[in-house]
Coordinates of C-alpha atoms in Angstrom, one line a residue:
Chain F
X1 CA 23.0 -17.7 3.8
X2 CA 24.6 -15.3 6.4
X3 CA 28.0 -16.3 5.1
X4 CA 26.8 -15.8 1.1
X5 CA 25.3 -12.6 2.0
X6 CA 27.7 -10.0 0.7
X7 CA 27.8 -11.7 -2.8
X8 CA 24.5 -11.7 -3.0
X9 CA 24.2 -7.9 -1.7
X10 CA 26.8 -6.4 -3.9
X11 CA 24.7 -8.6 -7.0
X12 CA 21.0 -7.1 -6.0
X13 CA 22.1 -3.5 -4.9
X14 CA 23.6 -0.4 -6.9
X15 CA 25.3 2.6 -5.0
X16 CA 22.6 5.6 -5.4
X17 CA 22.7 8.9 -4.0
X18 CA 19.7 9.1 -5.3
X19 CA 17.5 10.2 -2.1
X20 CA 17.6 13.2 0.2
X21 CA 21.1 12.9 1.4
X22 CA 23.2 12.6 -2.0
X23 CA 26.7 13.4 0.4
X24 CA 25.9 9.6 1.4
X25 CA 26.6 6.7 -1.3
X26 CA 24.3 3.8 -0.4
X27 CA 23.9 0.5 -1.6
X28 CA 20.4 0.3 -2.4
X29 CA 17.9 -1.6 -4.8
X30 CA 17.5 0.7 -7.3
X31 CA 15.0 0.7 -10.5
X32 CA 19.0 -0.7 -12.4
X33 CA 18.7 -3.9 -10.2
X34 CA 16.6 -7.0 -11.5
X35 CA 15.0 -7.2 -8.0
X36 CA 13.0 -3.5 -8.1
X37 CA 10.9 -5.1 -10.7
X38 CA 11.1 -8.8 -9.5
X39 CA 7.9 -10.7 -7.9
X40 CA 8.3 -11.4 -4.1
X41 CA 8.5 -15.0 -4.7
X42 CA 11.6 -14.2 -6.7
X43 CA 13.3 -12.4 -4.9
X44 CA 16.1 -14.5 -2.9
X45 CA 15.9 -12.7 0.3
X46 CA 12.8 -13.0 1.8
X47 CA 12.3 -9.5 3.6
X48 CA 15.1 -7.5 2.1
X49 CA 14.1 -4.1 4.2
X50 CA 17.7 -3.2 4.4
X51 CA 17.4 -2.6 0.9
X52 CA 15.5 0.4 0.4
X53 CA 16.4 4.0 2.2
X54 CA 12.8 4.0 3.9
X55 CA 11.2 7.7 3.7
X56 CA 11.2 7.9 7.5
X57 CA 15.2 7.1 7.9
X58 CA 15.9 9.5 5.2
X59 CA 13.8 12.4 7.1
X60 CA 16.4 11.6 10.2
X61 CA 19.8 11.4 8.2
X62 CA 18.8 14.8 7.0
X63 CA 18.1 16.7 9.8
X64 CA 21.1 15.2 11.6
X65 CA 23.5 16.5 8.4
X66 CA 22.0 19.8 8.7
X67 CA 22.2 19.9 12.5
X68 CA 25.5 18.4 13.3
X69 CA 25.9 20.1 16.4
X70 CA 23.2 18.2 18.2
X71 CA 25.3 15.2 17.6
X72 CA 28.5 16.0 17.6
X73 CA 30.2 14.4 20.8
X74 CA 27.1 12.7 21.9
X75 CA 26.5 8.8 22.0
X76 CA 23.7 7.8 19.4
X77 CA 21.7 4.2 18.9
X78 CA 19.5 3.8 15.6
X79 CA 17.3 1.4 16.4
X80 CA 15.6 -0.3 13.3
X81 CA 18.9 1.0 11.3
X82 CA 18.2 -0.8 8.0
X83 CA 20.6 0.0 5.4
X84 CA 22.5 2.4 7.9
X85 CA 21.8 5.7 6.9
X86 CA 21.3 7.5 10.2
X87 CA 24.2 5.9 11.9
X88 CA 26.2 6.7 9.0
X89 CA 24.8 10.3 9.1
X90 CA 25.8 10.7 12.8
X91 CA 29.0 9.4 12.6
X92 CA 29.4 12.0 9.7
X93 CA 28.6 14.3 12.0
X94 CA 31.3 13.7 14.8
X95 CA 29.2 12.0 17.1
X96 CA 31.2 10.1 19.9
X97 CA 29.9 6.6 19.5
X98 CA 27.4 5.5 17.1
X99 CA 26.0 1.7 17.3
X100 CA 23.7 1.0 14.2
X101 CA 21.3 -1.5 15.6
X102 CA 18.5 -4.0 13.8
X103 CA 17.3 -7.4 14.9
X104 CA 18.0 -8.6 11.5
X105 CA 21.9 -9.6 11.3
X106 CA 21.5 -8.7 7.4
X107 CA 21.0 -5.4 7.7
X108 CA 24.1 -4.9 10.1
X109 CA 25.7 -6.4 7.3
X110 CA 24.4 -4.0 5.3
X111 CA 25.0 -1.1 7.5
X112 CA 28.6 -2.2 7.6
X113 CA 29.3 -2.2 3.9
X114 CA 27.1 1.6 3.0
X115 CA 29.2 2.6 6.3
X116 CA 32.7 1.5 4.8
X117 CA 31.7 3.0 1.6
X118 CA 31.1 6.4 3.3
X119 CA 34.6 6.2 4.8
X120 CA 32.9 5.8 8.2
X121 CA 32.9 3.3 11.1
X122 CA 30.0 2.4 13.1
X123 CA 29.4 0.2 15.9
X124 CA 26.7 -2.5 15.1
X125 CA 24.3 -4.5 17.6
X126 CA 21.1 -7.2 16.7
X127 CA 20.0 -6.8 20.2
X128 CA 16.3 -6.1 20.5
X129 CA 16.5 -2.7 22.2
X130 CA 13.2 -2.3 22.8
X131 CA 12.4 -1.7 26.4
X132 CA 15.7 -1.5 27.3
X133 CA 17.1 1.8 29.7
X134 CA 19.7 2.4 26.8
X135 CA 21.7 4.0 29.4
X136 CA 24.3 4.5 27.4
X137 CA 23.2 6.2 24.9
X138 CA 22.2 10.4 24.4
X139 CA 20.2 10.5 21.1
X140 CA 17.7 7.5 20.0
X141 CA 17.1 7.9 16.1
X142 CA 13.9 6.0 15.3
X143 CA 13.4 6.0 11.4
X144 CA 9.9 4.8 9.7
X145 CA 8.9 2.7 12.6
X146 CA 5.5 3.7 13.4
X147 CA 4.1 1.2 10.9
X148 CA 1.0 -0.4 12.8
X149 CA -1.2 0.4 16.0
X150 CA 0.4 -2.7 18.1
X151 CA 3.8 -2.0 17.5
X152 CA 3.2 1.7 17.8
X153 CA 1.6 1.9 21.0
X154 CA 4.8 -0.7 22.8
X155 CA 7.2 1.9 20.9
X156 CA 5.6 4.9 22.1
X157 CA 5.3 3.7 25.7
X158 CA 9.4 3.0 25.6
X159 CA 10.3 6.0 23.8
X160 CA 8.6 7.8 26.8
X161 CA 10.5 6.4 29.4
X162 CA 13.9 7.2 27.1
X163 CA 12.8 10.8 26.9
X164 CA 11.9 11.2 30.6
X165 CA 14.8 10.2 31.0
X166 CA 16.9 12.9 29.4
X167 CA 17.7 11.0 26.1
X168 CA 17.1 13.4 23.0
X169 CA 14.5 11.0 20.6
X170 CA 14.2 12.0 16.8
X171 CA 11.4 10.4 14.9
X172 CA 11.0 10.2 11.2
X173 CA 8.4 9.5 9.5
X174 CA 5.9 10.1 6.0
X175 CA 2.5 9.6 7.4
X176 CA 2.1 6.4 9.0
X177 CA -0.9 4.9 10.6
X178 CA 0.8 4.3 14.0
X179 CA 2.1 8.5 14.2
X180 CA -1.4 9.0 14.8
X181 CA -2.9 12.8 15.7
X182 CA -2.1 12.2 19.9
X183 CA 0.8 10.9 19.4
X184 CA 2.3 13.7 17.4
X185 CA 0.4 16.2 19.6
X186 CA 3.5 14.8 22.7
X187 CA 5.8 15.9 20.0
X188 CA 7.6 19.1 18.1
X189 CA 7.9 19.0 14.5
X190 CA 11.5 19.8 13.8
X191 CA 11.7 19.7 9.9
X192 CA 9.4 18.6 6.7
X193 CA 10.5 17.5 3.4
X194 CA 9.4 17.2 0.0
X195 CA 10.6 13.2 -1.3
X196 CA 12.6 12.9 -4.7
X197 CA 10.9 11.4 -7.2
X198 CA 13.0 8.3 -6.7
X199 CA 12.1 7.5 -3.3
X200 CA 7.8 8.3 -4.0
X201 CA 8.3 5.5 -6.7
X202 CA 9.5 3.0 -4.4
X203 CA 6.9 4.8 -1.9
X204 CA 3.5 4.7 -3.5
X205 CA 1.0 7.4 -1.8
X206 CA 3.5 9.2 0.1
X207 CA 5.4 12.8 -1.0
X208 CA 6.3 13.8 2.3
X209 CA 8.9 13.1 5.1
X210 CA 9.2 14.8 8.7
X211 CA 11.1 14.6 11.5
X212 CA 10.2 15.2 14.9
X213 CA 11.2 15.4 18.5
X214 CA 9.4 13.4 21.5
X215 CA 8.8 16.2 24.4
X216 CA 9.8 15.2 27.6
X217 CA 6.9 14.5 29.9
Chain B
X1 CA -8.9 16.6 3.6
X2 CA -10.7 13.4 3.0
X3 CA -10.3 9.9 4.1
X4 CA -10.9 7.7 1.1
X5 CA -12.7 3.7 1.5
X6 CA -11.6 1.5 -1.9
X7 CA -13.3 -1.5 -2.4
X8 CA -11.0 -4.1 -3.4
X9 CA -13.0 -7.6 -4.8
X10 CA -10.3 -10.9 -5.5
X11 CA -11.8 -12.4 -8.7
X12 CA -10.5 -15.1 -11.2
X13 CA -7.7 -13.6 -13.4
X14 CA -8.9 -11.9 -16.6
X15 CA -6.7 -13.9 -18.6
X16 CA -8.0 -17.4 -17.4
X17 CA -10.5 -19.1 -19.6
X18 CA -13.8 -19.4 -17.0
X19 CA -15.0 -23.3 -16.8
X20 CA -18.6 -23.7 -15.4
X21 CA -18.8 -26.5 -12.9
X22 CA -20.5 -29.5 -14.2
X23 CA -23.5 -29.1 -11.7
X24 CA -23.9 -25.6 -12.7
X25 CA -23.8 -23.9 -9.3
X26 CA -21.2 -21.6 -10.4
X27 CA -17.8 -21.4 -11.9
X28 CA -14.4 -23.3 -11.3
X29 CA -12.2 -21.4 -8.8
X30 CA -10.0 -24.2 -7.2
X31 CA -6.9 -24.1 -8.5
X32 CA -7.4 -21.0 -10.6
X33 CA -5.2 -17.8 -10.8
X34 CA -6.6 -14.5 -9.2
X35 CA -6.0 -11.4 -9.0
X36 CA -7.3 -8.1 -8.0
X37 CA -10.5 -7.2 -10.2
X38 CA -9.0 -4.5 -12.8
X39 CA -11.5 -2.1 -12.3
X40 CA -10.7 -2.1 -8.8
X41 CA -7.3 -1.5 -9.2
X42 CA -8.3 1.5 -11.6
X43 CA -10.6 2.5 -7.7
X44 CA -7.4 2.1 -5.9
X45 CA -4.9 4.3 -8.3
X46 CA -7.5 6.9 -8.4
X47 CA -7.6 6.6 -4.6
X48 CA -3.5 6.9 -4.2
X49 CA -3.7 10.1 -6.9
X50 CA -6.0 11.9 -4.8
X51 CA -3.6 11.0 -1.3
X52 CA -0.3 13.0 -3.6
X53 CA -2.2 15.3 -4.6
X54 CA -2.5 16.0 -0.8
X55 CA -6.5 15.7 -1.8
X56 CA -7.0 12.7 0.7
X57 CA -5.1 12.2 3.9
X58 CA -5.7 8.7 4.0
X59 CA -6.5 5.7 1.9
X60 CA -8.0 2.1 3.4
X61 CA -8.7 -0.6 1.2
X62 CA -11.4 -3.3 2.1
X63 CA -11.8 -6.2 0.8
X64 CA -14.8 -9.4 1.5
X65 CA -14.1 -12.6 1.4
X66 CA -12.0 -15.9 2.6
X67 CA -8.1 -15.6 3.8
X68 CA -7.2 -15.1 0.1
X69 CA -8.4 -11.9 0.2
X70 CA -5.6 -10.8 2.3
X71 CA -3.5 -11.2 -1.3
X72 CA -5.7 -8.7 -2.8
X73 CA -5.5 -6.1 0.2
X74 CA -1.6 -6.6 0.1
X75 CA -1.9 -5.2 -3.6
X76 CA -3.4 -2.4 -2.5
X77 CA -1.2 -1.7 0.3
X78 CA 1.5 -2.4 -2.4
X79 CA -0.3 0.4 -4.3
X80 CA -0.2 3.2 -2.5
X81 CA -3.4 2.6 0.1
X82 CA -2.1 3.3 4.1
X83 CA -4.0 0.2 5.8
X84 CA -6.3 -2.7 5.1
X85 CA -9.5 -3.7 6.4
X86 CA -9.9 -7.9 6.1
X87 CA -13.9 -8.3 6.2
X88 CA -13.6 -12.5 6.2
X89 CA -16.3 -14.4 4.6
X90 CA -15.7 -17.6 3.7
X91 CA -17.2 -21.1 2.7
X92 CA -20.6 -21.1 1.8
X93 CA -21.3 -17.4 3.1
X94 CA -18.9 -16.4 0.3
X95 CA -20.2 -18.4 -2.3
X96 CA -23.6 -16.4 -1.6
X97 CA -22.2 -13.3 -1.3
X98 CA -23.9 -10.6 -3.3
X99 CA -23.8 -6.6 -3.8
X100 CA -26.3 -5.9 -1.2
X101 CA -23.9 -7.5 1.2
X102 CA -21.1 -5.6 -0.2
X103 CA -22.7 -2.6 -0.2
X104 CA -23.7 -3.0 3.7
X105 CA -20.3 -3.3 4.6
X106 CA -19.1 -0.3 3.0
X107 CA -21.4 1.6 3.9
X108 CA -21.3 0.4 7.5
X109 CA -17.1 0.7 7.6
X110 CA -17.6 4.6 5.7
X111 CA -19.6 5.5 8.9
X112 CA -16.9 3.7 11.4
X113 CA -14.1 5.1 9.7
X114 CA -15.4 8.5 8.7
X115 CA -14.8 8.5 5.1
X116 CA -15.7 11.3 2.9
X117 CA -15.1 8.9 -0.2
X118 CA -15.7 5.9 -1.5
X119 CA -14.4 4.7 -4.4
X120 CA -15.0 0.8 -6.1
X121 CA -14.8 -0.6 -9.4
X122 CA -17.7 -0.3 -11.9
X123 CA -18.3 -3.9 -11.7
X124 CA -16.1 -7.2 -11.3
X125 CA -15.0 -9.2 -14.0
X126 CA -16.4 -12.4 -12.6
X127 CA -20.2 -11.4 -12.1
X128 CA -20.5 -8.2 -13.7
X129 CA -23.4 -6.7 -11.6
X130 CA -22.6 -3.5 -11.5
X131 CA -24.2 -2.7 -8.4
X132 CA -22.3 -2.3 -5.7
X133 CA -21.5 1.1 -6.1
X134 CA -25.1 2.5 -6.4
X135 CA -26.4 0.0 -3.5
X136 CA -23.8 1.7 -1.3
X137 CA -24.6 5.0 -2.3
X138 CA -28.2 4.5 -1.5
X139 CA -27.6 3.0 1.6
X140 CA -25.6 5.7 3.4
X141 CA -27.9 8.7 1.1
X142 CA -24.9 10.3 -0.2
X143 CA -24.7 11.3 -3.6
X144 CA -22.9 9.0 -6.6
X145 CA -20.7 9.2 -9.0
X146 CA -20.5 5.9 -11.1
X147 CA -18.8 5.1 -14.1
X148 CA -16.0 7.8 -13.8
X149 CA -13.3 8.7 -16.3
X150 CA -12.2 12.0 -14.7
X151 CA -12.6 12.9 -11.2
X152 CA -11.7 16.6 -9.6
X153 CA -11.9 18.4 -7.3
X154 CA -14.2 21.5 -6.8
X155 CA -14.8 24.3 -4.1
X156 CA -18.3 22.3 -3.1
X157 CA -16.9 19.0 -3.7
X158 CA -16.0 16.8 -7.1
X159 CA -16.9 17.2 -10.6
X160 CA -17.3 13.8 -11.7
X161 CA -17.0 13.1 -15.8
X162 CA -19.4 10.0 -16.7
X163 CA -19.0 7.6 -19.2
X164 CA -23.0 7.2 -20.5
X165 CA -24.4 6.0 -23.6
X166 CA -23.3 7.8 -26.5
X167 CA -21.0 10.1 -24.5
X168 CA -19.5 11.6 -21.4
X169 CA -21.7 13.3 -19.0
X170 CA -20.2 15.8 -16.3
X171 CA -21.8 16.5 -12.9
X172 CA -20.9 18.0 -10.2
X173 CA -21.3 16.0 -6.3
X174 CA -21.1 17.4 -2.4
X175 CA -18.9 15.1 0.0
X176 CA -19.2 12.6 1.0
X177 CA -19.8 10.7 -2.1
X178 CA -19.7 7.1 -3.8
X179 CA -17.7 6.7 -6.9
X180 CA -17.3 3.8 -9.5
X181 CA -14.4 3.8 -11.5
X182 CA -14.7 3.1 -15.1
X183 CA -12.1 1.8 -17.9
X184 CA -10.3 5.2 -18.7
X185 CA -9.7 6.8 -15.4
X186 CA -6.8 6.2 -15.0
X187 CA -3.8 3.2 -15.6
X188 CA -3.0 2.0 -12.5
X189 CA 0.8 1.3 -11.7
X190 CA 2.4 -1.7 -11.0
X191 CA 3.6 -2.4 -7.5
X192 CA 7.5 -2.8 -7.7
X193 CA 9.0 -4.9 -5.2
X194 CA 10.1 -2.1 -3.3
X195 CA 6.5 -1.6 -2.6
X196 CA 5.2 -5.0 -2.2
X197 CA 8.3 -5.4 0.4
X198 CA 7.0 -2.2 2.3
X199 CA 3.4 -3.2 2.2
X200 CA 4.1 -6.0 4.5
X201 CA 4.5 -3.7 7.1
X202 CA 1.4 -1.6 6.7
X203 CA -1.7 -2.4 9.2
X204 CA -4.1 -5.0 8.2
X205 CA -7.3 -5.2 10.5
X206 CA -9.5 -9.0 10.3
X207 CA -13.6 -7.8 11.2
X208 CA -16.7 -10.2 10.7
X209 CA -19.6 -9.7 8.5
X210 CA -21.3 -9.8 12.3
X211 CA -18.8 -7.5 13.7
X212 CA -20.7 -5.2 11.3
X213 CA -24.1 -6.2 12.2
X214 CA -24.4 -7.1 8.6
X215 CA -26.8 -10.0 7.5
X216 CA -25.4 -12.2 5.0
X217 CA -29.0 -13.8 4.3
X218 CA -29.0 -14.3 0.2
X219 CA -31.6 -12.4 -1.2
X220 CA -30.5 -13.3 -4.9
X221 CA -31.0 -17.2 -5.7
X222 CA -28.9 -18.8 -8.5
X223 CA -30.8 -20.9 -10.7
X224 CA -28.1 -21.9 -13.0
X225 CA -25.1 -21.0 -14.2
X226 CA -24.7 -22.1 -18.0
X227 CA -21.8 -22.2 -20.8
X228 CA -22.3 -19.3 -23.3
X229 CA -23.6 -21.2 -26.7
X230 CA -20.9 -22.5 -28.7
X231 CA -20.5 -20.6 -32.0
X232 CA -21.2 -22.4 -35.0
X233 CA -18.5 -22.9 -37.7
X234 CA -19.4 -20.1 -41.0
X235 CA -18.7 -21.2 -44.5
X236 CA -16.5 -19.5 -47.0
X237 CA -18.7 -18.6 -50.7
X238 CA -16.7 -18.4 -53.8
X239 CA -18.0 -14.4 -54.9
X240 CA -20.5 -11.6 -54.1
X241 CA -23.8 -13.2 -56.3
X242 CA -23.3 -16.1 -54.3
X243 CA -22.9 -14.7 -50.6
X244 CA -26.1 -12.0 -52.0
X245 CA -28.3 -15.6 -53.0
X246 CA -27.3 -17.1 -50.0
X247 CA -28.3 -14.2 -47.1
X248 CA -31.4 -14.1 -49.7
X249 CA -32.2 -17.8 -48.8
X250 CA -32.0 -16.9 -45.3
X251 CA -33.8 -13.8 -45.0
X252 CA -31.4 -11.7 -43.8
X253 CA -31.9 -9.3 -46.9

């Protein structure tokens, strides 16, 4: 499969720059591919998640486009990377190193042909980074991650330590469970926005996106 | 803003033709298509609308019954609802599971969860009771709005537009309140891959009946389930005098 996998990415995703950061042309599944409307049995990936621009990941790309110059030099790691969009956002923004990181090798895959399509070249990893000292990095982007209480709570505790640590962690999310009340009460909201119509439809229940910053203990 | 509870029931597809069992205990559901009970899914759009219209702040779907109801509760998700709450009943618990039991639940996970809604379907397609609703209602003492077609929101809490005999009826409720959707509230979307891909990320919590402290005793007893009466075949008459002698003969006129 890994070797088939571009064919079958460039047949099941269309460019779109239909989502918050229209300067970046993503390959996406959009409502013009046969899959946005397939069954999940049908479907011939079986968790395509690199597909979608989730409403978290978007919330980061943004910011970091609007506010190159907390980028710009610095080494960045998105973790949970997806279809690219925040490493490809930091790179825009004249970051010194960017590695685009997801345990799934498809979505480095992924990452690799939105970030060639963008004119840009990021660094990719599918190391799980998760409790690791990242020493080498200065700015942790964590898109949409905070899906569930478990996984929350194991990110949370390791974002912590990054932050102590002097490393600069931007969160985006729309509302999930895991980002519950105490958890955002350790952290400063740094931006809020309203979803295109495009993204709530692939989105049910959610019309916002945020960003935030984890404060250092 | 409010936290809304949907109650989500798994019940045999509407399109499949319904075979009793030949011992007449029930219905045929082995190897039978399900889905979620329409209605239901009517509960749970209504549910999403109120979370973007920033009128809820959350939405958790719960659902009784075996493993398969995890299907249902992935709809939902799929839907729009944040996270899922897996109440699993199975084996002969399930097949004497009734709307007291239902209701006890719900009412039990409003309190745990602090809902300020509830929202289920009028009825489900398989059993038709039309109970569930009211039962819970009762239970927790909060006031009801069943059969909806239109529900807003007002300064003191919804205004709730009934569908009764012979027309609509519109009343007004404080929150926290039970609501039953009915057939025209809404039409619910269908859950694109996009969001069927995304719901297998939201939270999905398994409790027992007896984490609930709920007693799953029948109190109903099912004496016998039975085939609807097969219709008998009608005869075509060659003109009006005829058709006229023959409902004579009958004494339908």
């Amino acid at each position: 499969m890994l070797h088939q996998f571009t064919s079958h990415f460039l047949r099941h995703t269309a460019p779109s720059r239909r989502h918050l950061t229209p300067e970046l042309l993503l390959r996406l599944v959009t409502p013009a591919c046969a899959l946005w409307a397939a069954r999940a049995e049908d479907s011939p990936f079986a968790d395509p998640y690199w597909g979608f621009y989730w409403p978290g990941g978007q919330a980061t790309a943004r910011y970091i486009l609007d506010n190159a110059a907390i980028i710009k030099n610095r080494s960045v790691l998105d973790v949970g990377c997806g279809c690219g969009a925040g490493a490809i956002a930091a790179a825009m923004s004249n970051a010194r190193t960017v590695v685009a990181n997801d345990i799934d090798p498809f979505a480095v895959m992924a990452t690799n042909i939105n970030a060639e399509l963008n004119k840009t070249k990021v660094e990719t990893s599918t190391e799980d980074y998760i409790g690791k000292s990242c020493d080498d990095f200065d700015v942790i982007l964590i898109g949409d991650m905070f899906y569930d209480e478990e996984f929350a709570s194991i990110l949370f505790a390791w974002l912590n330590r990054l932050s102590a640590d002097n490393k600069m962690i931007l969160i985006g999310d729309p509302g999930r469970h895991g980002l519950t009340e105490g958890r955002r009460s350790q952290m400063t909201l740094l931006a809020s926005y309203e979803l295109p119509q495009e993204t709530r439809d692939e989105n049910n229940g959610f019309t916002h996106t945020t960003v935030w910053q984890l404060n250092k203990l | 803003m409010s936290r809304v509870l949907v109650g989500v029931k798994r019940v045999i597809d509407y399109a499949v033709k319904v075979r009793v069992k030949p011992d007449k205990t029930g219905v045929v559901t082995d190897g039978v298509k399900h889905s979620m009970n329409p209605f239901d899914e009517i509960a749970v759009e209504e549910a999403v609308r109120m979370k973007e219209k920033k009128l809820a702040s959350e939405v958790i779907a719960v659902s009784c019954g075996p493993t398969q109801a995890q299907e249902t509760l992935r709809t939902a998700l799929a839907m729009g609802a944040d996270r899922a709450i897996h109440v699993e009943i199975a084996g002969a618990e399930y097949e004497t599971l009734q709307p007291l039991h239902v209701a006890k639940i719900l009412a039990k996970l409003s309190q745990d969860e602090k809902a300020d809604i509830v929202i289920v379907g009028k009825q489900a397609i398989d059993d038709d009771s039309n109970q569930t609703a009211q039962m819970t209602a009762a239970i927790l003492d909060w006031p009801q709005g069943t059969f909806a077609s239109k529900v807003e929101k007002s300064d003191a809490g919804l205004t709730v537009t009934r569908e009764i005999d012979g027309g609509l009826e519109v009343i007004k409720t404080k929150l926290p309140a039970v609501l039953s959707a009915d057939l025209r509230l809404n039409e619910p979307r269908y859950a694109t891959l996009p969001n069927i891909m995304k719901a297998k990320k939201k939270p999905m919590k398994k409790v027992s009946a007896k984490d609930l402290g709920v007693d799953l005793s029948p109190r109903i007893k099912v004496v016998s389930v039975e085939d609807p009466p097969v219709r008998q075949a009608g005869a075509i008459v060659p003109d009006v005098d005829t058709l006229v002698a023959k409902l004579k003969e009958g004494g339908h006129v």
